[in-house]
Coordinates of C-alpha atoms (C1' of nucleotides) in Angstrom, one line a residue:
Chain A
X214 CA -65.2 58.9 147.9
X215 CA -66.7 55.7 146.3
X216 CA -64.7 53.2 144.2
X217 CA -66.5 54.1 141.1
X218 CA -65.6 58.0 141.8
X219 CA -62.5 57.6 142.4
X220 CA -61.8 55.4 139.3
X221 CA -63.9 58.1 137.1
X222 CA -62.0 61.1 138.5
X223 CA -58.8 59.3 137.8
X224 CA -60.2 58.7 134.3
X225 CA -60.8 62.4 133.8
X226 CA -57.7 63.4 134.4
X227 CA -56.2 60.5 132.2
X228 CA -58.4 61.5 129.4
X229 CA -58.2 65.3 129.7
X230 CA -54.1 64.9 129.6
X231 CA -54.4 63.1 126.6
X232 CA -56.5 65.3 124.7
X233 CA -54.4 68.2 125.9
X234 CA -51.4 66.5 124.3
X235 CA -52.5 65.3 121.2
X236 CA -54.7 68.4 120.4
X237 CA -51.7 70.6 121.3
X238 CA -49.4 68.5 118.9
X239 CA -51.8 68.7 116.6
X240 CA -51.9 72.4 116.5
X241 CA -48.3 72.7 116.8
X242 CA -47.7 70.2 113.5
X243 CA -50.5 72.2 111.5
X244 CA -49.9 76.2 112.4
X245 CA -46.9 76.0 114.6
X246 CA -49.0 77.5 117.5
X247 CA -49.6 76.4 120.8
X248 CA -52.9 76.1 122.7
X249 CA -51.7 79.1 125.0
X250 CA -50.8 81.3 121.5
X251 CA -54.1 80.1 119.7
X252 CA -56.3 81.6 122.5
X253 CA -54.8 85.0 123.1
X254 CA -55.1 85.1 119.1
X255 CA -58.8 84.0 119.2
X256 CA -59.7 86.5 121.3
X257 CA -57.8 89.4 119.5
X258 CA -59.4 88.3 116.5
X259 CA -62.7 88.4 117.6
X260 CA -62.3 92.0 118.9
X261 CA -63.2 94.9 116.7
X262 CA -59.8 96.0 115.0
X263 CA -57.9 93.2 117.0
X264 CA -56.8 95.2 119.6
X265 CA -58.1 94.7 123.2
X266 CA -56.8 95.6 126.6
X267 CA -54.7 92.9 128.7
X268 CA -57.1 93.1 131.7
X269 CA -60.1 92.9 129.1
X270 CA -58.9 90.3 127.4
X271 CA -57.7 88.1 130.8
X272 CA -61.1 88.3 132.1
X273 CA -62.5 87.0 128.9
X274 CA -60.5 84.0 128.7
X275 CA -60.4 83.1 132.1
X276 CA -56.9 83.9 133.2
X277 CA -54.5 85.4 135.3
X278 CA -53.4 88.7 134.4
X279 CA -49.7 87.7 135.2
X280 CA -50.2 84.3 132.8
X281 CA -51.6 86.9 129.8
X282 CA -48.5 89.2 130.3
X283 CA -46.2 86.3 130.1
X284 CA -47.8 85.1 127.2
X285 CA -48.1 88.4 125.4
X286 CA -44.1 88.7 125.8
X287 CA -43.9 85.4 124.0
X288 CA -46.2 86.3 121.6
X289 CA -44.6 89.7 120.9
X290 CA -41.3 88.0 120.7
X291 CA -42.7 86.4 117.5
X292 CA -44.3 89.2 116.0
X293 CA -47.8 87.9 116.4
X294 CA -49.0 90.7 118.7
X295 CA -47.6 94.2 119.2
X296 CA -48.2 96.9 121.9
X297 CA -50.1 99.9 120.6
X298 CA -50.8 103.2 121.8
X299 CA -53.5 103.5 124.3
X300 CA -55.6 106.9 123.9
X301 CA -57.8 105.9 126.7
X302 CA -58.2 108.3 130.0
X303 CA -56.8 105.9 132.3
X304 CA -53.1 106.4 132.4
X305 CA -52.5 102.7 133.7
X306 CA -53.9 101.3 130.7
X307 CA -52.1 99.7 127.7
X308 CA -53.5 98.5 124.1
X309 CA -52.3 95.2 122.5
X310 CA -52.7 94.6 118.9
X311 CA -53.2 91.9 116.7
X312 CA -50.1 92.2 114.0
X313 CA -51.0 91.1 110.2
X314 CA -49.2 87.8 110.7
X315 CA -50.7 87.0 113.8
X316 CA -54.3 87.3 112.1
X317 CA -52.9 85.3 109.2
X318 CA -51.4 82.6 111.5
X319 CA -54.8 82.5 113.4
X320 CA -57.0 82.2 110.1
X321 CA -54.8 79.1 109.1
X322 CA -54.9 77.7 112.5
X323 CA -58.7 77.5 113.0
X324 CA -59.8 75.1 110.4
X325 CA -57.2 72.2 111.7
X326 CA -57.4 73.0 115.1
X327 CA -61.6 72.5 114.9
X328 CA -60.8 69.7 112.6
X329 CA -58.2 68.0 115.1
X330 CA -60.8 69.0 118.2
X331 CA -63.5 67.0 116.1
X332 CA -61.1 63.8 115.6
X333 CA -60.1 63.6 119.0
X334 CA -63.2 64.5 120.9
X335 CA -66.3 64.8 118.9
X336 CA -66.1 62.0 116.8
X337 CA -65.8 60.1 119.3
X338 CA -69.2 60.6 121.3
X339 CA -72.8 60.0 120.5
X340 CA -75.3 63.2 120.8
X341 CA -76.5 61.4 123.9
X342 CA -73.1 61.1 125.3
X343 CA -72.5 64.6 124.2
X344 CA -75.3 65.7 126.3
X345 CA -74.7 63.6 129.3
X346 CA -71.0 64.6 129.4
X347 CA -72.0 68.9 128.9
X348 CA -74.8 68.5 131.9
X349 CA -71.8 67.0 134.1
X350 CA -69.3 69.6 133.0
X351 CA -71.9 72.3 133.7
X352 CA -72.4 71.1 137.1
X353 CA -68.6 70.8 137.9
X354 CA -68.4 74.6 136.6
X355 CA -70.8 75.9 138.9
X356 CA -69.9 73.7 141.8
X357 CA -66.3 74.8 141.4
X358 CA -67.1 78.4 140.8
X359 CA -69.2 78.4 143.9
X360 CA -66.2 76.6 145.8
X361 CA -63.6 78.9 144.4
X362 CA -65.8 82.4 145.3
X363 CA -66.0 81.2 149.1
X364 CA -63.4 79.2 149.9
X365 CA -63.4 79.6 153.6
X366 CA -66.1 77.0 155.1
X367 CA -66.8 79.5 157.8
X368 CA -69.1 83.0 157.7
X369 CA -68.0 85.4 154.9
X370 CA -65.7 88.2 156.5
X371 CA -68.7 91.2 156.4
X372 CA -71.9 90.7 156.0
Chain B
X213 CA -68.7 69.9 114.7
X214 CA -72.2 71.5 115.9
X215 CA -72.4 74.2 118.1
X216 CA -73.1 71.7 121.1
X217 CA -70.2 69.7 120.6
X218 CA -67.8 72.7 120.2
X219 CA -69.3 74.3 123.6
X220 CA -69.0 71.0 125.3
X221 CA -65.5 70.9 124.3
X222 CA -64.6 74.4 125.3
X223 CA -66.4 73.5 128.5
X224 CA -64.4 70.2 129.0
X225 CA -61.0 72.2 128.9
X226 CA -62.5 75.2 131.1
X227 CA -63.6 72.6 133.7
X228 CA -60.3 70.3 133.4
X229 CA -58.2 73.5 133.9
X230 CA -60.2 75.0 137.3
X231 CA -60.2 71.2 138.5
X232 CA -56.3 71.0 138.1
X233 CA -55.3 73.9 139.6
X234 CA -57.6 74.0 142.5
X235 CA -56.7 70.4 143.6
X236 CA -53.3 71.1 143.2
X237 CA -53.5 73.8 145.0
X238 CA -55.1 72.1 147.8
X239 CA -52.3 69.5 147.3
X240 CA -49.7 72.1 147.9
X241 CA -51.2 73.6 150.9
X242 CA -52.1 70.3 152.7
X243 CA -48.9 68.7 151.9
X244 CA -46.3 70.5 149.9
X245 CA -46.5 68.3 147.3
X246 CA -47.2 68.7 143.7
X247 CA -49.5 66.5 141.4
X248 CA -46.4 65.2 139.5
X249 CA -44.5 64.4 142.8
X250 CA -47.7 62.5 144.2
X251 CA -48.3 60.5 141.2
X252 CA -44.5 59.1 141.5
X253 CA -44.9 58.7 145.2
X254 CA -48.0 57.0 145.1
X255 CA -46.7 54.1 142.5
X256 CA -43.3 53.7 144.6
X257 CA -45.5 53.3 148.0
X258 CA -47.7 50.5 146.1
X259 CA -44.4 48.7 144.9
X260 CA -43.3 46.2 147.2
X261 CA -40.2 47.6 149.3
X262 CA -40.9 51.0 147.7
X263 CA -38.4 50.5 144.8
X264 CA -39.0 50.4 141.1
X265 CA -37.3 50.7 137.8
X266 CA -37.7 53.8 135.9
X267 CA -39.1 52.3 132.8
X268 CA -41.3 50.3 134.6
X269 CA -42.5 53.2 136.6
X270 CA -43.0 55.1 133.4
X271 CA -45.2 52.5 131.7
X272 CA -47.1 52.2 134.7
X273 CA -48.4 55.8 135.4
X274 CA -48.4 56.8 131.8
X275 CA -45.4 58.8 131.4
X276 CA -42.7 59.5 128.7
X277 CA -39.2 58.3 130.2
X278 CA -38.0 61.6 130.3
X279 CA -40.8 63.2 132.1
X280 CA -40.2 60.7 134.8
X281 CA -36.3 61.3 134.9
X282 CA -37.0 65.2 135.1
X283 CA -39.1 64.6 138.0
X284 CA -37.1 61.9 139.7
X285 CA -34.2 64.3 139.5
X286 CA -36.5 67.1 141.4
X287 CA -37.8 64.4 144.1
X288 CA -34.3 63.3 144.7
X289 CA -33.7 67.0 145.4
X290 CA -36.2 67.2 147.6
X291 CA -34.7 64.0 149.6
X292 CA -38.1 62.1 148.9
X293 CA -36.5 59.6 146.5
X294 CA -33.1 58.2 146.1
X295 CA -31.2 56.2 143.7
X296 CA -30.7 52.3 144.7
X297 CA -27.8 49.6 143.7
X298 CA -29.4 47.5 141.2
X299 CA -28.8 44.0 141.2
X300 CA -30.4 43.2 137.8
X301 CA -28.6 41.4 135.1
X302 CA -29.3 44.2 132.8
X303 CA -26.6 46.6 132.6
X304 CA -28.8 49.6 131.8
X305 CA -31.1 49.0 134.6
X306 CA -31.3 51.4 137.5
X307 CA -33.1 51.3 140.4
X308 CA -35.0 54.2 142.4
X309 CA -36.2 53.8 146.0
X310 CA -38.6 55.9 148.2
X311 CA -36.6 57.0 151.3
X312 CA -38.4 57.4 154.3
X313 CA -39.3 61.0 154.0
X314 CA -40.8 60.0 151.0
X315 CA -43.0 57.4 152.2
X316 CA -43.8 60.1 155.2
X317 CA -44.8 62.5 152.9
X318 CA -47.1 60.3 150.4
X319 CA -48.7 59.1 153.9
X320 CA -49.7 62.5 154.7
X321 CA -50.9 63.8 151.7
X322 CA -52.9 60.9 150.5
X323 CA -56.1 61.6 152.8
X324 CA -56.4 65.4 152.0
X325 CA -55.8 64.9 148.6
X326 CA -58.6 62.1 148.5
X327 CA -60.5 64.8 150.5
X328 CA -59.8 67.6 147.5
X329 CA -60.7 65.6 145.0
X330 CA -64.2 64.9 146.5
X331 CA -64.7 68.4 147.3
X332 CA -64.1 69.6 143.8
X333 CA -65.4 66.9 142.0
X334 CA -67.3 64.1 143.5
X335 CA -69.5 66.2 145.3
X336 CA -70.9 68.0 142.8
X337 CA -72.2 64.9 140.7
X338 CA -75.1 62.7 141.5
X339 CA -74.9 58.6 141.0
X340 CA -76.2 59.1 137.7
X341 CA -74.0 61.9 136.3
X342 CA -70.9 59.6 137.3
X343 CA -72.3 56.8 135.6
X344 CA -72.5 59.0 132.5
X345 CA -69.3 60.6 133.1
X346 CA -67.8 57.5 133.6
X347 CA -69.5 56.0 130.1
X348 CA -68.0 59.2 128.4
X349 CA -64.6 59.2 129.3
X350 CA -64.2 55.5 128.8
X351 CA -65.4 56.0 125.0
X352 CA -62.8 58.9 124.7
X353 CA -60.0 56.7 125.9
X354 CA -60.7 54.2 124.0
X355 CA -61.1 56.5 120.9
X356 CA -57.9 58.0 121.7
X357 CA -55.8 55.1 122.4
X358 CA -56.7 53.8 119.4
X359 CA -56.1 56.8 117.2
X360 CA -52.6 57.1 118.9
X361 CA -51.7 53.7 118.3
X362 CA -52.2 54.4 114.3
X363 CA -52.1 58.0 113.7
X364 CA -52.0 57.9 110.2
X365 CA -54.9 57.4 108.4
X366 CA -53.4 55.0 105.6
X367 CA -53.0 51.5 105.9
X368 CA -50.7 50.1 108.5
X369 CA -47.4 49.4 108.0
X370 CA -46.7 45.5 107.1
X371 CA -49.8 43.4 107.8
Chain C
dA85 C1' -52.8 118.0 150.8
dG86 C1' -51.9 113.6 152.6
dA87 C1' -53.3 108.9 153.8
dC88 C1' -55.0 104.4 152.3
dT89 C1' -57.1 101.3 149.2
dC90 C1' -57.7 99.4 144.5
dT91 C1' -56.5 98.0 140.3
dA92 C1' -54.0 98.0 135.9
dG93 C1' -49.5 96.1 134.7
dC94 C1' -45.4 93.9 134.5
dT95 C1' -41.3 91.0 136.3
dG96 C1' -38.4 87.1 138.2
dA97 C1' -38.0 82.7 140.4
dC98 C1' -39.0 77.9 140.1
dG99 C1' -41.7 73.7 138.8
dC100 C1' -43.6 71.1 134.7
dG101 C1' -43.8 68.8 130.5
dT102 C1' -42.4 68.5 125.4
dC103 C1' -38.8 67.5 122.0
dA104 C1' -34.6 66.4 120.0
dG105 C1' -30.3 64.0 120.9
dC106 C1' -27.1 61.4 123.4
dA107 C1' -24.6 57.1 125.6
dA108 C1' -24.6 52.7 127.1
dT109 C1' -26.6 48.1 127.1
dC110 C1' -28.9 44.0 125.1
dC111 C1' -30.0 41.3 121.3
dA112 C1' -30.5 39.0 116.6
dG113 C1' -28.9 37.6 112.6
dC114 C1' -24.6 36.9 109.7
Chain D
dG202 C1' -16.8 38.2 116.3
dC203 C1' -19.3 42.0 114.7
dT204 C1' -22.7 45.0 112.9
dG205 C1' -27.5 47.3 112.8
dG206 C1' -31.3 48.2 115.5
dA207 C1' -33.8 48.3 119.8
dT208 C1' -34.1 49.6 124.6
dT209 C1' -32.6 52.2 129.1
dG210 C1' -31.8 56.0 130.9
dC211 C1' -30.2 60.7 131.0
dT212 C1' -29.7 65.9 129.6
dG213 C1' -30.5 70.6 127.6
dA214 C1' -33.2 73.9 125.8
dC215 C1' -37.5 76.0 125.8
dG216 C1' -42.4 77.4 126.4
dC217 C1' -46.1 77.3 129.5
dG218 C1' -48.3 78.6 134.7
dT219 C1' -48.2 80.1 139.7
dC220 C1' -46.9 82.7 143.2
dA221 C1' -44.6 86.7 145.2
dG222 C1' -43.7 91.1 144.7
dC223 C1' -43.0 95.7 142.5
dT224 C1' -44.5 100.0 140.2
dA225 C1' -47.8 103.4 138.8
dG226 C1' -52.0 105.5 138.3
dA227 C1' -57.1 106.0 140.0
dG228 C1' -60.3 106.6 143.4
dT229 C1' -61.6 108.1 148.1
dC230 C1' -61.7 110.0 152.6
dT231 C1' -60.5 113.3 156.0

DNA sequence: AGACTCTAGCTGACGCGTCAGCAATCCAGC
DNA sequence: GCTGGATTGCTGACGCGTCAGCTAGAGTCT
């Protein structure tokens, strides 16, 4: 890596840690929700009837099923989410549902959260900077997904 | 926020979470160190004699003193760092020192860690993309530091 | 039917990071 | 000297995220 690449890599870490912390703090101060809680509530609010299967939800937001299970336990403890009876044929399936309180919490959090993201992120950058950033991020995402899908530099196991 | 800004903001979060996880995993697999451990060891290795004051170290790497204290406790438990007698006049001061094992662990981690950052980050981007990214990050960092320094939109307390 | 594999879902252990709060020390001004 | 405020360093509580490992149901093959 060149000096410039290294410096940029370090800056990326520093900036994202800063934004993560500050936007998370804003969300907590404004709506008493963590980023993780907000993410799950957002997906459930999107879903018809506010219900979803854990596996489907985890896939949609790009989480490990374990991570989601832990988060659902915390959300249930807070009363923002509850388990619902699943009428699916698959006996393994379960169903999670937004409570009224959960739906209200999400609705009240959404506006301030977007305003916070604008304040810390969007307000800083020109249109061109956003376009350039979007390009770099898409490239990194493709590259990363590709690497993650085939981690071994050797041949695939079974063609 | 425009649609494009919002999408870019979401992408930024997704990409950084991916890179954080994967590079952290590589570091653990290669050298049995976490990112946090590596960061502290790196600073101590930089310092003359491998010693530093906690407050100075925290400031240098941009951490809360509490965060550093917790990390030092974990590092001491692993034997990578130890408390040293401080000869400073200030009775509050303490001194932390790299152990031989800590120095060795850092030396063995450095190469693989840089290679991992290259693999996940630098390899993906063209020179121009790195330059554009660096520009956006510097802008965000300045903007964020400015906001963090004066969080209230009202006037400063005493001019 | 039985064995094998895959998927869905969950849990415990453990490191990380934030926050509130504490004790000791230093320093300024009276 | 003493008192008020700032600094240094630490800790406990708690939520987050990863990993290893578990159960149970579903699909498949013989």
